[in-house]
Short mmCIF file of C-alpha atoms in Angstrom, two decimals:
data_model
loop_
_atom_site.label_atom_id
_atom_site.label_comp_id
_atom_site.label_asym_id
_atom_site.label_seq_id
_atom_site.Cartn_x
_atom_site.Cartn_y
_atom_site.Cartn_z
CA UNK A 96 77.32 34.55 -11.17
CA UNK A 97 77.40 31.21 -12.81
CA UNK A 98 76.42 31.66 -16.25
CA UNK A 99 73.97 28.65 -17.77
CA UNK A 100 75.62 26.14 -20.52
CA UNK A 101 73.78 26.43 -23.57
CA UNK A 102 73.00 23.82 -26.09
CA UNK A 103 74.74 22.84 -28.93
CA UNK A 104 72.58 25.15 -31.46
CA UNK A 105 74.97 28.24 -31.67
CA UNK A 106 77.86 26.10 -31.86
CA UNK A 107 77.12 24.12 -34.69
CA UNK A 108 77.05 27.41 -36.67
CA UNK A 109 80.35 29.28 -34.68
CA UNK A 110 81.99 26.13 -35.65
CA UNK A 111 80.34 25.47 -39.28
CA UNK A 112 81.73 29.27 -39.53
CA UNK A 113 84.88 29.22 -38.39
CA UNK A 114 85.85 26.06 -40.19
CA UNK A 115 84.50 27.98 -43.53
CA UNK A 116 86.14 31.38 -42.63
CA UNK A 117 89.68 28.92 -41.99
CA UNK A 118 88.85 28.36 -45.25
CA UNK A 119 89.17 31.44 -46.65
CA UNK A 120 91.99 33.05 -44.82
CA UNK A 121 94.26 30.20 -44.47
CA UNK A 122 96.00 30.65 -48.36
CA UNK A 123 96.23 34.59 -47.72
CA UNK A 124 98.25 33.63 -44.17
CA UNK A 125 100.20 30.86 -45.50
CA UNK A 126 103.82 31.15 -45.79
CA UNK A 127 104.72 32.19 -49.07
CA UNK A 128 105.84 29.72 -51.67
CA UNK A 129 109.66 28.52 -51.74
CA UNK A 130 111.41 25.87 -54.50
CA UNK A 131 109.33 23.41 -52.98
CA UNK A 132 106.93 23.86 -51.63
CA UNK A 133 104.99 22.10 -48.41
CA UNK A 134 101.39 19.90 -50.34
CA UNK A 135 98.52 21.84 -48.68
CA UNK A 136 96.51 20.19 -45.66
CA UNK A 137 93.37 18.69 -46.31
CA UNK A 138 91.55 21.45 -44.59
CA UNK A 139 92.98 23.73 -47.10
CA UNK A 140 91.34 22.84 -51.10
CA UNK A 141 94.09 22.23 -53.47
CA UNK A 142 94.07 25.43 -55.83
CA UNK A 143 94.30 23.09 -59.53
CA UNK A 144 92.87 23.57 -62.62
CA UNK A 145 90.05 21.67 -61.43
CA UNK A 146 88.88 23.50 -58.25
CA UNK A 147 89.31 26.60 -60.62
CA UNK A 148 86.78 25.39 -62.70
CA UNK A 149 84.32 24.15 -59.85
CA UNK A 150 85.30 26.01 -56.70
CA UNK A 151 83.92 24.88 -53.52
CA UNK A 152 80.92 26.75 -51.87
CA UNK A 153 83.15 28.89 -49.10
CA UNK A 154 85.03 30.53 -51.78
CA UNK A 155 82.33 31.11 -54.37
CA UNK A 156 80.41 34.82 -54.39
CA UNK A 157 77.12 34.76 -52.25
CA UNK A 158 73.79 36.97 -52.74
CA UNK A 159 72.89 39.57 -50.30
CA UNK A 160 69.22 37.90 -50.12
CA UNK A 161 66.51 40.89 -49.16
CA UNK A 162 64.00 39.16 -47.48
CA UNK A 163 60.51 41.04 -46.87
CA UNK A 164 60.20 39.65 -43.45
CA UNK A 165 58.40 36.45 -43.79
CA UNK A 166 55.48 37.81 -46.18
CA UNK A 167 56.96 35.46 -48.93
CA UNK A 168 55.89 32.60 -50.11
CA UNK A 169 57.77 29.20 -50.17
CA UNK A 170 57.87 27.97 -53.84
CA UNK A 171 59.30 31.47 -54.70
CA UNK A 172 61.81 30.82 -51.88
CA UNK A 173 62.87 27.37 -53.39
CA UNK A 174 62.55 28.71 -57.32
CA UNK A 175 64.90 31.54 -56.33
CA UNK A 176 67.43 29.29 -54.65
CA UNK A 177 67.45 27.20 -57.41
CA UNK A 178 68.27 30.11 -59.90
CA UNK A 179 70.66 31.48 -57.40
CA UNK A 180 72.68 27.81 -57.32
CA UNK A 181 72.39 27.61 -61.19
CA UNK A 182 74.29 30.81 -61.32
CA UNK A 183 77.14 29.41 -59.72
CA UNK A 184 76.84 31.28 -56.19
CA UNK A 185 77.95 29.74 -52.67
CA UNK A 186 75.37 30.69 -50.87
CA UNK A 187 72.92 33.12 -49.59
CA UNK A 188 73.10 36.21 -46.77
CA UNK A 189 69.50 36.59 -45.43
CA UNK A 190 68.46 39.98 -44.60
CA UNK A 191 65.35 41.32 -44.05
CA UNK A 192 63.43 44.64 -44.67
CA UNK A 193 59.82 46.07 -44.13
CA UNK A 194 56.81 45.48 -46.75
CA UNK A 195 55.92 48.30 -48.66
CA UNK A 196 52.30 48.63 -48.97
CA UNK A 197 49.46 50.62 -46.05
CA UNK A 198 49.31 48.68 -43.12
CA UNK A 199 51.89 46.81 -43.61
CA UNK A 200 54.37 48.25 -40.98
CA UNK A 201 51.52 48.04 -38.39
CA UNK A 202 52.12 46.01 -35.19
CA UNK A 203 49.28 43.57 -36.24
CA UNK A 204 50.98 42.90 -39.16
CA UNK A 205 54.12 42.81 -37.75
CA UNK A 206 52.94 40.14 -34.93
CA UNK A 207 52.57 37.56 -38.16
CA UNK A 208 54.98 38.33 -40.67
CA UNK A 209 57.65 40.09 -38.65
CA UNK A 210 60.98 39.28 -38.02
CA UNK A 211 61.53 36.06 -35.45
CA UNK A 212 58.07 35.14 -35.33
CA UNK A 213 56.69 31.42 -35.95
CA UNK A 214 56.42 32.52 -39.64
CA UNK A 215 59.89 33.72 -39.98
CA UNK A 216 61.32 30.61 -38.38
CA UNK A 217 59.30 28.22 -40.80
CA UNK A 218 60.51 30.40 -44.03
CA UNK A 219 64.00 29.81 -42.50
CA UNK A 220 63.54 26.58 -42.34
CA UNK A 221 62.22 26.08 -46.17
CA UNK A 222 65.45 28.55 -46.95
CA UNK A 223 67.97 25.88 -45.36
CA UNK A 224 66.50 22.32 -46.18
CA UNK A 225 66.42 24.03 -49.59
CA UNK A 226 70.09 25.45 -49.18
CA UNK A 227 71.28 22.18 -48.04
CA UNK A 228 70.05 20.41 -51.22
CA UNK A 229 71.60 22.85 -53.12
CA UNK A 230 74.71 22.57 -51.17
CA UNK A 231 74.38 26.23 -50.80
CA UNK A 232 75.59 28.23 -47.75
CA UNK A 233 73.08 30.05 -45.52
CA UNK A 234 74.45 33.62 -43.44
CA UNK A 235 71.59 35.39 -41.41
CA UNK A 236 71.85 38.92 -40.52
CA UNK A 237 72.28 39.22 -36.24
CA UNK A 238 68.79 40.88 -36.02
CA UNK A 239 65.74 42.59 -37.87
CA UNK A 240 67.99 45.85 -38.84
CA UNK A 241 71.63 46.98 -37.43
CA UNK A 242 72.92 47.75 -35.11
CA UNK A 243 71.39 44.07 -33.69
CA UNK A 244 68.49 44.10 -31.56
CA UNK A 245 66.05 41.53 -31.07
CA UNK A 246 61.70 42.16 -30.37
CA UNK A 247 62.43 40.98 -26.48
CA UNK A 248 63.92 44.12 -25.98
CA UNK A 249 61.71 46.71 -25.89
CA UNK A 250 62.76 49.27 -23.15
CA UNK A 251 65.69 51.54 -22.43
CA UNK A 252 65.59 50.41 -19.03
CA UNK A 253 66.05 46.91 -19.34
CA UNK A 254 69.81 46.24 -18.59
CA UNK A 255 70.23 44.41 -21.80
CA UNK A 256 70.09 47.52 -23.64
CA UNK A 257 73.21 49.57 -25.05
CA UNK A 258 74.51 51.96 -22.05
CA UNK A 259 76.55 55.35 -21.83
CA UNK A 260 78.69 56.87 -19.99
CA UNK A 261 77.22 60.94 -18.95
CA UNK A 262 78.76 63.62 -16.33
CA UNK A 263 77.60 67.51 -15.09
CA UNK A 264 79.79 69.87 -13.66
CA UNK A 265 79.93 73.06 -11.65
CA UNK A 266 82.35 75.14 -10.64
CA UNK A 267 83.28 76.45 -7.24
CA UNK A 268 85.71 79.38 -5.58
CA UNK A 269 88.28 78.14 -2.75
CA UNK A 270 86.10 78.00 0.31
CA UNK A 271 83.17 77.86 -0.79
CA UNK A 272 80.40 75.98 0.85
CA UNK A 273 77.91 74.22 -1.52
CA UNK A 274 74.72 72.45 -0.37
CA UNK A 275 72.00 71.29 -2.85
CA UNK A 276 71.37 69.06 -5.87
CA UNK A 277 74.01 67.75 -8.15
CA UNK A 278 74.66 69.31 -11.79
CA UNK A 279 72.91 68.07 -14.02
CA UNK A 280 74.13 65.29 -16.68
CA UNK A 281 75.29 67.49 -19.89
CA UNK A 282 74.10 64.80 -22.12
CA UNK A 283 70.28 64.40 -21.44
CA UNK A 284 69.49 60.67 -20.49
CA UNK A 285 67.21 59.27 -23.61
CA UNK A 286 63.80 59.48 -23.15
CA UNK A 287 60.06 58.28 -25.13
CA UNK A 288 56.97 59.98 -25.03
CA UNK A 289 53.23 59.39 -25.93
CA UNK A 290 50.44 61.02 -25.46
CA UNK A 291 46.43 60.08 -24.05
CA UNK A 292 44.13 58.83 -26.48
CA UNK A 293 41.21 59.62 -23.93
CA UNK A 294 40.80 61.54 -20.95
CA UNK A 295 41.63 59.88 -17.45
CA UNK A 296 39.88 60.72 -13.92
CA UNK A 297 41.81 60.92 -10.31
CA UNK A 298 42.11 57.45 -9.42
CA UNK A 299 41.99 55.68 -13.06
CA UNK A 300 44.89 53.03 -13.34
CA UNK A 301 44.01 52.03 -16.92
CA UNK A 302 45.00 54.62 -18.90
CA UNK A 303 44.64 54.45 -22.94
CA UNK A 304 47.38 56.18 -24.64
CA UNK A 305 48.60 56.67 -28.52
CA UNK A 306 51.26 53.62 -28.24
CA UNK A 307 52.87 51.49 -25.91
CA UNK A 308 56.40 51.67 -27.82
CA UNK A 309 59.50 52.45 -25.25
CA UNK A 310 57.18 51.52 -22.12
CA UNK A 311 57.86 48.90 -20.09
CA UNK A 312 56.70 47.32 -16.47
CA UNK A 313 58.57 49.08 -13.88
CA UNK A 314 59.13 52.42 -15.56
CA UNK A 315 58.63 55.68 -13.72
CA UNK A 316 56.76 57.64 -15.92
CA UNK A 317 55.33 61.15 -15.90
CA UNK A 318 51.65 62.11 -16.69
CA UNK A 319 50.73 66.22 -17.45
CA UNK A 320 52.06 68.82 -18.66
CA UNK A 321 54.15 70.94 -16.27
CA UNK A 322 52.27 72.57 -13.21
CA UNK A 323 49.73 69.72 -13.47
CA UNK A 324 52.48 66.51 -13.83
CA UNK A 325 52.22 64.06 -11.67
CA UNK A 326 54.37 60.61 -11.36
CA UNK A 327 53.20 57.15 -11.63
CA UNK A 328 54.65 53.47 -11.86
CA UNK A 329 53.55 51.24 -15.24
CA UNK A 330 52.19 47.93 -13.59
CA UNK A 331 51.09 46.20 -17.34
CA UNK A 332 50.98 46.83 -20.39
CA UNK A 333 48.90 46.16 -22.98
CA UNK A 334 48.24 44.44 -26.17
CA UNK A 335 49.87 46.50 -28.85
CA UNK A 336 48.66 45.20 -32.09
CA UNK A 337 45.76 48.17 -32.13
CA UNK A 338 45.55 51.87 -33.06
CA UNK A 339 45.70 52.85 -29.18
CA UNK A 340 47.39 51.19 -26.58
CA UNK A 341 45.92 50.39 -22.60
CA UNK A 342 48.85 51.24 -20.13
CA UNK A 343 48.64 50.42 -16.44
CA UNK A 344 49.84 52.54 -13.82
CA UNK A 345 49.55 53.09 -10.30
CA UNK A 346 46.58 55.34 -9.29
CA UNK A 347 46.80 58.70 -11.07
CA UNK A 348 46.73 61.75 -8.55
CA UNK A 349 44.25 64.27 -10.40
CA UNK A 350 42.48 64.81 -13.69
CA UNK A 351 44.31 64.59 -17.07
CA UNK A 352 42.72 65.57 -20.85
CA UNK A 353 42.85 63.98 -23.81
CA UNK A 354 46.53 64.46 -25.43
CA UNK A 355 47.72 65.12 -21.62
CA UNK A 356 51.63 64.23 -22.38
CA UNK A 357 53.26 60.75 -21.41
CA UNK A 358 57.20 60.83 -20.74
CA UNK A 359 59.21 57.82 -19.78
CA UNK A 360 62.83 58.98 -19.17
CA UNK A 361 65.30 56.27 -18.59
CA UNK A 362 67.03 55.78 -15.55
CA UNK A 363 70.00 56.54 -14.58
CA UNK A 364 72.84 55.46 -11.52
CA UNK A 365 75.35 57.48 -10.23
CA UNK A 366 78.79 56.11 -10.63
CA UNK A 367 81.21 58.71 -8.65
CA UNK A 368 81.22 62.21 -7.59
CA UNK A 369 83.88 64.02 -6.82
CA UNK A 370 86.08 67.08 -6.29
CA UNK A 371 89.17 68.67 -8.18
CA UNK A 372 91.03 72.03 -8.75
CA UNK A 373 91.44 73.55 -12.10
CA UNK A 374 94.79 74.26 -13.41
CA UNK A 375 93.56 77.57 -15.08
CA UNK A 376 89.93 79.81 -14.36
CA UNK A 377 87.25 77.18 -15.53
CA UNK A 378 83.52 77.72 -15.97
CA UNK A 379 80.80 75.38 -17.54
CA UNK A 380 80.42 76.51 -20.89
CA UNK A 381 83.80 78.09 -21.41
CA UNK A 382 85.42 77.03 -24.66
CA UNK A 383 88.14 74.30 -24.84
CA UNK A 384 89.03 71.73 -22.10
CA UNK A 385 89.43 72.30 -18.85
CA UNK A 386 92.42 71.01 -17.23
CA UNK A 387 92.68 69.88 -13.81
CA UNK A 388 95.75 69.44 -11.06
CA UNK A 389 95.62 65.40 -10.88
CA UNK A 390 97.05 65.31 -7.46
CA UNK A 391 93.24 67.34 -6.19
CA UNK A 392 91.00 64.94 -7.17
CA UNK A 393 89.14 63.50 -4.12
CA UNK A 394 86.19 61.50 -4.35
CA UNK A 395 83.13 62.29 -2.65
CA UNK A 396 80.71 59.78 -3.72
CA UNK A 397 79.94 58.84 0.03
CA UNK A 398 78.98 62.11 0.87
CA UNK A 399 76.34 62.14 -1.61
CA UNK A 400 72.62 61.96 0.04
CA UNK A 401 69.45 61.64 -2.22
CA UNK A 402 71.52 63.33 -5.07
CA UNK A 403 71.85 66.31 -2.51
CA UNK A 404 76.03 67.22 -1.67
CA UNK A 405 76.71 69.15 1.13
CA UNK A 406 80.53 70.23 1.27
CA UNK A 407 83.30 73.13 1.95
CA UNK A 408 85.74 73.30 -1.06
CA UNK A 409 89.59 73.87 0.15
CA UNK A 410 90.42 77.19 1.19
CA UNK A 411 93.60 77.12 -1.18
CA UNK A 412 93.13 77.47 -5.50
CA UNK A 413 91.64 79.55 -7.41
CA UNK A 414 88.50 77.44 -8.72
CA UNK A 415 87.24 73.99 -7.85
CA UNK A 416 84.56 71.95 -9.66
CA UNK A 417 82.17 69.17 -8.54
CA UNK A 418 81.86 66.52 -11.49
CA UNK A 419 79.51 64.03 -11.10
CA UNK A 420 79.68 60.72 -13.77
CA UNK A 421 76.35 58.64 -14.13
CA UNK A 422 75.30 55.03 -16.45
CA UNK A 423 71.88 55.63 -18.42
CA UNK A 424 70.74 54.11 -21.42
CA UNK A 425 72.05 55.24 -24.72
CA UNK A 426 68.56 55.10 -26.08
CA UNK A 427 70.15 54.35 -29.11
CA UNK A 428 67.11 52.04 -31.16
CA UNK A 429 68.34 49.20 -33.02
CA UNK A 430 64.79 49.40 -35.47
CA UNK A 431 61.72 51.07 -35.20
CA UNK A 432 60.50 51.63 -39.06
CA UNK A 433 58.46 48.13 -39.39
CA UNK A 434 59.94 44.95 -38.46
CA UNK A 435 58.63 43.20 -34.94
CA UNK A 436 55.49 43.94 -33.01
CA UNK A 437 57.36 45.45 -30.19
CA UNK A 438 59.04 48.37 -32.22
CA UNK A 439 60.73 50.10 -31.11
CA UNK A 440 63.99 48.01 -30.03
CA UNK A 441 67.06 48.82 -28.94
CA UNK A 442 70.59 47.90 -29.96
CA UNK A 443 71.95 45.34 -27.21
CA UNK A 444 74.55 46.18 -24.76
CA UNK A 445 78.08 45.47 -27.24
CA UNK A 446 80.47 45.15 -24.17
CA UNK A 447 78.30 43.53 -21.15
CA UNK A 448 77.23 39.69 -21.04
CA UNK A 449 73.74 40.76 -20.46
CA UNK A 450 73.69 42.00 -24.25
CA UNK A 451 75.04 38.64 -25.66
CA UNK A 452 72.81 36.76 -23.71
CA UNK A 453 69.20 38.64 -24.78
CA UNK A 454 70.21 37.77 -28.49
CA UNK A 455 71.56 34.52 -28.41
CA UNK A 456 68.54 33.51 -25.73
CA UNK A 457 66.08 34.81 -28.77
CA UNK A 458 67.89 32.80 -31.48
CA UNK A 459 67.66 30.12 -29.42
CA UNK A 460 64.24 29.94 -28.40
CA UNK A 461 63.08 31.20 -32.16
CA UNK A 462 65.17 31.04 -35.07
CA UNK A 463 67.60 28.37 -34.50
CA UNK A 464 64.88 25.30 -34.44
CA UNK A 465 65.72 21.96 -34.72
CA UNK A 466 65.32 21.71 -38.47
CA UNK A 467 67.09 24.74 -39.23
CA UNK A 468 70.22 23.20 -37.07
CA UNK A 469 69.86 19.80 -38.79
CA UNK A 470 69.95 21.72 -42.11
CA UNK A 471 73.04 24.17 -41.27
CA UNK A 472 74.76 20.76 -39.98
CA UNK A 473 74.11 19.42 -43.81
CA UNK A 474 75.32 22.51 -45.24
CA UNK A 475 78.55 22.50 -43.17
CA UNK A 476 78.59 26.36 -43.16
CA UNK A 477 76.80 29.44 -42.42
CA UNK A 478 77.60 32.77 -39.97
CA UNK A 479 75.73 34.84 -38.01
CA UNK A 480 76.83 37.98 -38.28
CA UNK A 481 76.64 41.68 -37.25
CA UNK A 482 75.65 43.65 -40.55
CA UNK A 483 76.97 47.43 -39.26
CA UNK A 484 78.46 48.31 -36.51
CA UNK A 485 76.79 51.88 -36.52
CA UNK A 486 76.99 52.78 -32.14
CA UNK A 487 76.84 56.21 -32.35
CA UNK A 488 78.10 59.06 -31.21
CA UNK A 489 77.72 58.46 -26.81
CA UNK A 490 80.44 57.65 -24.35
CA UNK A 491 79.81 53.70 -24.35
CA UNK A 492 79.73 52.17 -20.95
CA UNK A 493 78.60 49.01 -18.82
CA UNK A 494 77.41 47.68 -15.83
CA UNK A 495 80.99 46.23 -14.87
CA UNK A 496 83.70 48.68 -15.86
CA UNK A 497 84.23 49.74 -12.54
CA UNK A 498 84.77 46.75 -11.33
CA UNK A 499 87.01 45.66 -13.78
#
């Protein structure tokens, strides 16, 4: 698909970056110095007694700048800049935490003050018409905490969010027949749960629940405890800036008590299925790898029928197993401790498009205003940039592999 051009905001500051990080690298990759040796380029500053002395901004430290969302206020932003510029820095790196203090981590408080909201934009833009006076560089962390993320995403299932790669196995004697259900994934796909706030009758579609974090429209979502559980489809959902949170669903089945359970487990979509012989005996849960004769392996993905496999293993080898691979959501959250209204969010998707495309569509839309461009553009510098690359520990995956 044809991806949209996109304005000239996020390449004032890849360019502004690169030209500052050329910078930087270009006397460490230079070829080293001979009898006589070639006068630097002007994009490279002539290293004198002089430039010693008064360094340009690239090269000059910088301030990791903790910023407590955007509950600040802007003389102290200016007064601060100005001490940090009289100290001789280069610049700033913005990078926000929570507020300390009751209520302050609330999603009320969070829907003024947090990060990316109106408020936040206007404090960056007092940070960089400030900056630019200063001739001060300005670096912004990727999103409110690291791994990235940004408040638009707010479910596991949206295909934005970080994805993994999870398989179940079983194993088989030569022969056998098999007809059921596949195994099960040995890695649980992530999953959020809440709880009612108030009881809700046979019928009700408005249910009010503890909070609203991890639900989304669209989600599949199971109401009761087991023996009374019953499934139902989220069709809104509500404000979330009180104590409880209204969640609408598709008409509920039967009666359900206060604290009745709430679990929204992300979805998953089967990849391939298919057959091979182990080299040696091989059981799930057996210690070690199990090795399998490469030349076995058939795949029998098209045989598959509402997760149900019906199938006679070869009469020849002594055991066979059925893996099955599926895509789910890592459920890996990006922040959740008290930074945007729609905690909790979840670290983008590093290796699709669809991942690149949710943040820089925020940034655009909400951080990178006009005035904050026009003041990067008089600063001549500034990055974006990921703080920690901290993935964890799942099989990453995404939607394209496959294909390519």
């Amino acid at each position: 698909m044809t991806q949209p051009r996109r304005g000239r905001r996020r390449r004032t500051v890849a360019i502004a970056t690169a030209a500052s990080l050329s910078v930087l690298l270009s006397p460490l990759l230079a070829t080293p110095a001979t009898a006589d040796p070639t006068p630097p380029t002007a994009a490279v500053p002539v290293i004198d007694t002089a430039a010693f002395a008064d360094p340009p901004s690239a090269v000059r430290p910088m301030f990791r700048w903790w910023m407590p969302l955007a509950y600040t206020e802007d003389s102290v932003l200016r007064e601060q800049l100005d001490q940090i510029a009289a100290s001789g820095a280069g610049g700033v790196e913005v990078a926000p935490f929570i507020v300390a203090g009751e209520g302050n981590q609330s999603n009320a408080f969070l829907a003024e003050y947090g990060w990316g909201t109106p408020a936040w934009a206007h404090k960056m833009e007092v940070i960089t018409e400030k900056a630019a006076e200063l001739g001060l560089i300005v670096d912004q962390n990727l999103g409110p905490h690291y791994p990235p993320t940004v408040p638009t995403l707010n479910s596991f299932n949206q295909p934005e969010a970080e994805q993994q790669l999870v398989f179940g196995w079983s194993a088989h004697a030569a022969g056998e027949a098999v007809t059921g259900a596949l195994p099960s994934p040995l890695t649980a796909p992530p999953s959020v749960a809440t709880k009612l706030a108030e009881g809700a009758t046979a019928g009700q579609t408005a249910l009010t629940v503890a909070s609203l974090g991890g639900f989304a429209i669209g989600d599949v979502v199971t109401l009761g405890a087991e023996g009374t559980s019953e499934t139902v489809t989220v069709t809104a959902v509500g404000d979330r800036l009180g104590a409880t949170g209204m969640l609408t669903v598709t008409p509920i089945s039967g009666d359900h008590a206060v604290d009745a359970p709430l679990v929204n487990v992300a979805e998953t979509t089967r990849l391939r299925t298919v057959i091979a012989q182990c080299e040696a005996e091989c059981a799930p849960g057996s210690e070690g790898p199990a090795a399998l004769v490469p030349g076995s392996i058939v795949d029998v993905t098209d045989k598959v029928v509402d997760g149900q496999l019906d199938y006679t293993f070869p009469a020849d080898g002594a055991r066979w197993v059925i893996i099955d691979f599926q895509q789910t959501a890592s459920g890996l959250v990006g922040q959740r401790g008290g930074y945007t209204a729609t905690q909790p969010n979840y670290v983008v998707d590093h290796l699709g498009r669809g991942g690149v495309d949710i943040q820089a569509d925020f940034w655009d839309e909400n951080i990178l205003t006009d005035a904050v461009k026009a003041n990067l553009d008089k600063v001549g510098g500034g990055a974006i940039f990921e703080d920690s690359l901290e993935l964890g520990e799942s099989q990453k995956w995404t939607w394209s592999f496959l294909d390519q």
